[in-house]
mmCIF file with all atom_site columns, C-alpha atoms and ligand atoms in Angstrom:
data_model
loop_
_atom_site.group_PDB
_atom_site.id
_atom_site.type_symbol
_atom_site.label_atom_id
_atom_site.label_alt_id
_atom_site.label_comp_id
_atom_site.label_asym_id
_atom_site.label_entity_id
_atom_site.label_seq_id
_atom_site.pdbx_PDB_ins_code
_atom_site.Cartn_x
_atom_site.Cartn_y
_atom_site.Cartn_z
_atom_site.occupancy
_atom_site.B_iso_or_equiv
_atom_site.pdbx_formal_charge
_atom_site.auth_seq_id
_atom_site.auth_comp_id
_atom_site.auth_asym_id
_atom_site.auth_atom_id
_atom_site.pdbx_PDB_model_num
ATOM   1  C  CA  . UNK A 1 1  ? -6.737  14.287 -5.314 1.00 0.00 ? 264 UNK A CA  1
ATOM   2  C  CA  . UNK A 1 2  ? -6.909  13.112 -1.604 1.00 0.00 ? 265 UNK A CA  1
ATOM   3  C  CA  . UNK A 1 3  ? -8.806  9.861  -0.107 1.00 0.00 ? 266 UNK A CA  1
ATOM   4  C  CA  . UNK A 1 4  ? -12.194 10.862 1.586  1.00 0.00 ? 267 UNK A CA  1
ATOM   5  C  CA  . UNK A 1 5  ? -14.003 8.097  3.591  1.00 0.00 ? 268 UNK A CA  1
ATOM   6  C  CA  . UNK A 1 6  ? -17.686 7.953  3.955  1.00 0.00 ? 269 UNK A CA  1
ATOM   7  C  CA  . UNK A 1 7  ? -17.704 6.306  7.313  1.00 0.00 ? 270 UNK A CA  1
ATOM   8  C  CA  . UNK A 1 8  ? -21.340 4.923  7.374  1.00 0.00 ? 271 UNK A CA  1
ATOM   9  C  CA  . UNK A 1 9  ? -20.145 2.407  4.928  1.00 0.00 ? 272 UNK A CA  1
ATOM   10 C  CA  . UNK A 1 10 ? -17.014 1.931  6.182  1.00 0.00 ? 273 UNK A CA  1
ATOM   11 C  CA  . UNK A 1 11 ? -16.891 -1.447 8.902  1.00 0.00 ? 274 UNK A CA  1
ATOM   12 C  CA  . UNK A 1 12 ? -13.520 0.459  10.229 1.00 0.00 ? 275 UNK A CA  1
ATOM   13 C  CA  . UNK A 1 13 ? -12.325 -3.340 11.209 1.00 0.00 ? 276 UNK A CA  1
ATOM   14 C  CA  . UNK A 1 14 ? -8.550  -3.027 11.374 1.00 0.00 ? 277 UNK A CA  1
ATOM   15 C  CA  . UNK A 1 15 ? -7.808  -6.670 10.243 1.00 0.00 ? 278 UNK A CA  1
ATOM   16 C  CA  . UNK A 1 16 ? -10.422 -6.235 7.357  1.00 0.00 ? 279 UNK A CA  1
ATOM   17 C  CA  . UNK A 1 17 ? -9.224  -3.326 6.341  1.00 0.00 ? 280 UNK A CA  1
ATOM   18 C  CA  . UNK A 1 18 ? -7.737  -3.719 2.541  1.00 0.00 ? 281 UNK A CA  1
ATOM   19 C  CA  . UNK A 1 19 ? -7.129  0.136  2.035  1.00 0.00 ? 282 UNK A CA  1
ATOM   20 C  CA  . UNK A 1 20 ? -4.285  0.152  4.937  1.00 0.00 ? 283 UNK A CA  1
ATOM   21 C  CA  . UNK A 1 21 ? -2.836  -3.029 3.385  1.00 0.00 ? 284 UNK A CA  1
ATOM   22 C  CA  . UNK A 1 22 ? -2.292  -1.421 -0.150 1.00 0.00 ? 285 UNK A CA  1
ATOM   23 C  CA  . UNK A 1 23 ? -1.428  2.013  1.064  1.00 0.00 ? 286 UNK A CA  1
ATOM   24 C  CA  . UNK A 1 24 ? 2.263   1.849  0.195  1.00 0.00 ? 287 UNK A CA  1
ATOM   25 C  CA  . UNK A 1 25 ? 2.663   5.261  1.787  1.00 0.00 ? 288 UNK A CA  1
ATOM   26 C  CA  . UNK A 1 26 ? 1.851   4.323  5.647  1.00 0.00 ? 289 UNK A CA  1
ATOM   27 C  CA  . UNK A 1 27 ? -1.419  7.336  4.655  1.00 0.00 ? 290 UNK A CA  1
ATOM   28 C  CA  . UNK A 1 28 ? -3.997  5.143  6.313  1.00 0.00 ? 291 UNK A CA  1
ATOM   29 C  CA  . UNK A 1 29 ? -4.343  3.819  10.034 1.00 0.00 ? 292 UNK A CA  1
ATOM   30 C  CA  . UNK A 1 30 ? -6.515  2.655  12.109 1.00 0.00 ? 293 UNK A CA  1
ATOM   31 C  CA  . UNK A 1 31 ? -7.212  5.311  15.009 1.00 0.00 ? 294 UNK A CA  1
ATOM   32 C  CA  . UNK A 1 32 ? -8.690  4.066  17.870 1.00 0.00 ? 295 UNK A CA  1
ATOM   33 C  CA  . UNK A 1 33 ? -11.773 6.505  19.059 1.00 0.00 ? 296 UNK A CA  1
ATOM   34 C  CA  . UNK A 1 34 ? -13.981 5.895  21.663 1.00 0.00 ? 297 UNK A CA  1
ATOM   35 C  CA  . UNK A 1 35 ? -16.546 8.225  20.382 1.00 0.00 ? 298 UNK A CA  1
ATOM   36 C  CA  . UNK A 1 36 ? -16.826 6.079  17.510 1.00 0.00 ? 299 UNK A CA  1
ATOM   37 C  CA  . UNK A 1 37 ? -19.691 2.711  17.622 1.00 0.00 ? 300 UNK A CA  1
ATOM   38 C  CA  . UNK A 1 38 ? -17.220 0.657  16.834 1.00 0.00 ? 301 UNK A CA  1
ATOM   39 C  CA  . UNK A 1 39 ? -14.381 2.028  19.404 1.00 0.00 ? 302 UNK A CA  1
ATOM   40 C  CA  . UNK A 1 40 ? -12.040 2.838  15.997 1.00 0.00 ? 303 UNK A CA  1
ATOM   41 C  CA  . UNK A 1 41 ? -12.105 4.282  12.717 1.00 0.00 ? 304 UNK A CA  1
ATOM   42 C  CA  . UNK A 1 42 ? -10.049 4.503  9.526  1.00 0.00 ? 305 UNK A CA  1
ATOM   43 C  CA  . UNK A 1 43 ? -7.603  7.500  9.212  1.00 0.00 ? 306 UNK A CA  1
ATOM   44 C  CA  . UNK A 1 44 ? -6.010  9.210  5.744  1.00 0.00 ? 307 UNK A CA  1
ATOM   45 C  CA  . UNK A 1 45 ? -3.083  11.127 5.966  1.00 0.00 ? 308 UNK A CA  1
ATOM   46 C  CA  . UNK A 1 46 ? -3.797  13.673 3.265  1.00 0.00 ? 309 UNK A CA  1
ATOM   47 C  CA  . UNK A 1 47 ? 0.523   14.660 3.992  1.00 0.00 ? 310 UNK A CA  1
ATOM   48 C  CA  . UNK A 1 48 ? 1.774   11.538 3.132  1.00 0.00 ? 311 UNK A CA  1
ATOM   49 C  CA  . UNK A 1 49 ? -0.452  10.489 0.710  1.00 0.00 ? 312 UNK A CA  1
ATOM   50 C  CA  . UNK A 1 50 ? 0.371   11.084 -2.995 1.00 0.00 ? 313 UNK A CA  1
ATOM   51 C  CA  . UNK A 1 51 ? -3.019  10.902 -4.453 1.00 0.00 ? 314 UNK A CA  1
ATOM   52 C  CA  . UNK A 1 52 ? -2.185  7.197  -6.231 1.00 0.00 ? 315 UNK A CA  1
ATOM   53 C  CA  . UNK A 1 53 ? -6.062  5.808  -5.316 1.00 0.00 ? 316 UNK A CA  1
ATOM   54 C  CA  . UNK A 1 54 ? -5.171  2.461  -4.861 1.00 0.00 ? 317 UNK A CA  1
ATOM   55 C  CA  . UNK A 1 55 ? -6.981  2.702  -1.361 1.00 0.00 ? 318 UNK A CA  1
ATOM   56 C  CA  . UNK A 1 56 ? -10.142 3.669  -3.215 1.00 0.00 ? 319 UNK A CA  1
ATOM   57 C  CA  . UNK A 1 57 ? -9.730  0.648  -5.631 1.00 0.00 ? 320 UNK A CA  1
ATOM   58 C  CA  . UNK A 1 58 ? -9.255  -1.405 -2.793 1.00 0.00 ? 321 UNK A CA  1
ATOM   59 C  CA  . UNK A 1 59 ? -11.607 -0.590 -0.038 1.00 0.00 ? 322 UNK A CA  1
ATOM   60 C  CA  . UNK A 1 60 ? -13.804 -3.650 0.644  1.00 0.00 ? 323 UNK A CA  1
ATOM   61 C  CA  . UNK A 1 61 ? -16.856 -1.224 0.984  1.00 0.00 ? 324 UNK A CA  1
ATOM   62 C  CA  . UNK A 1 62 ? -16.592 1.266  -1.662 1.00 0.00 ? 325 UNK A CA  1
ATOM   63 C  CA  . UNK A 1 63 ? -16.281 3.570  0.901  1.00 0.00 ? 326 UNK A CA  1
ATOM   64 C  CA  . UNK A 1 64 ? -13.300 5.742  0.017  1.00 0.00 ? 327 UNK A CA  1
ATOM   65 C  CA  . UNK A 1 65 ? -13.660 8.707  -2.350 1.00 0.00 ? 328 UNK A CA  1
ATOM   66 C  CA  . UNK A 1 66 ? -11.189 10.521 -4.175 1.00 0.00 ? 329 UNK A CA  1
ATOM   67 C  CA  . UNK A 1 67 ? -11.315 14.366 -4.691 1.00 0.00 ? 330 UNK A CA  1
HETATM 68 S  S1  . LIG B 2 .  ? -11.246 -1.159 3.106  1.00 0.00 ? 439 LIG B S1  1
HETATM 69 FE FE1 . LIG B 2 .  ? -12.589 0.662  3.089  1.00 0.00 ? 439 LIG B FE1 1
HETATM 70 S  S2  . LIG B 2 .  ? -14.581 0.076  3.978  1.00 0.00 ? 439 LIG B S2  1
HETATM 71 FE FE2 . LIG B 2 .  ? -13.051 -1.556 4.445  1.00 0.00 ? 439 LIG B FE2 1
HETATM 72 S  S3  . LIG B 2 .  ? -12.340 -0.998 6.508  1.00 0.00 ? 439 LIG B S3  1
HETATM 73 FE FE3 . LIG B 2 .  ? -10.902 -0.065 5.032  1.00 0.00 ? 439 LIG B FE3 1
HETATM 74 S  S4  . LIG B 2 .  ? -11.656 2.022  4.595  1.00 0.00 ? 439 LIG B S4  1
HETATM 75 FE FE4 . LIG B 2 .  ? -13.300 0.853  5.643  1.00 0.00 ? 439 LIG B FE4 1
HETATM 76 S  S1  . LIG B 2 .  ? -4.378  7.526  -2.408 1.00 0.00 ? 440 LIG B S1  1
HETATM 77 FE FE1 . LIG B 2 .  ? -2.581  6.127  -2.414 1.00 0.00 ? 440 LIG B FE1 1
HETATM 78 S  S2  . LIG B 2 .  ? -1.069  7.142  -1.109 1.00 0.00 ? 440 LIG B S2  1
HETATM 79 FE FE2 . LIG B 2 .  ? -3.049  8.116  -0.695 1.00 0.00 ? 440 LIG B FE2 1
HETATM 80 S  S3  . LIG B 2 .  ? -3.859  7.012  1.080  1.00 0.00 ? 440 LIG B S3  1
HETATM 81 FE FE3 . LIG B 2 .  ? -4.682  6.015  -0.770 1.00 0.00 ? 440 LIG B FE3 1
HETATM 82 S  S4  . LIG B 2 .  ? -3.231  4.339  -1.257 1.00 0.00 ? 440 LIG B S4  1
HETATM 83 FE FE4 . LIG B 2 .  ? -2.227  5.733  0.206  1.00 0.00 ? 440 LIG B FE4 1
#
């Protein structure tokens, strides 16, 4: 199982962001993208990650899925 984000409930606020704090793995970064509303969003690394879900548990918005 890999992390998938629905981004419309996703803030993609770096310093908010609970899902990069408990990724153990380095899996999940902020990208910055200017197409984006917000000038950022919230990257998984499906290589890196192991598939743990911890960043699901986590996310402040309920916004990560795993499958
Ligand atoms: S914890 Fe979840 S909803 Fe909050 S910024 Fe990170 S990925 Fe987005
Ligand atoms: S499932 Fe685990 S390893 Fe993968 S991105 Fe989330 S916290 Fe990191």
């Amino acid at each position: 199982m890999r992390p998938y984000l629905d981004k419309r409930k996703c803030p993609a606020v770096k310093a908010l962001c609970k899902a990069i704090e408990v990724c153990s793995r380095g899996a999940v970064a902020y990208v910055e993208d200017d197409a984006e509303p917000l000038g950022g969003r919230i990257a998984f690394d499906h290589e890196r990650c192991d598939g743990c879900g911890l960043c699901s548990t986590a996310c402040c918005g309920n916004a990560v899925e795993m499958r």
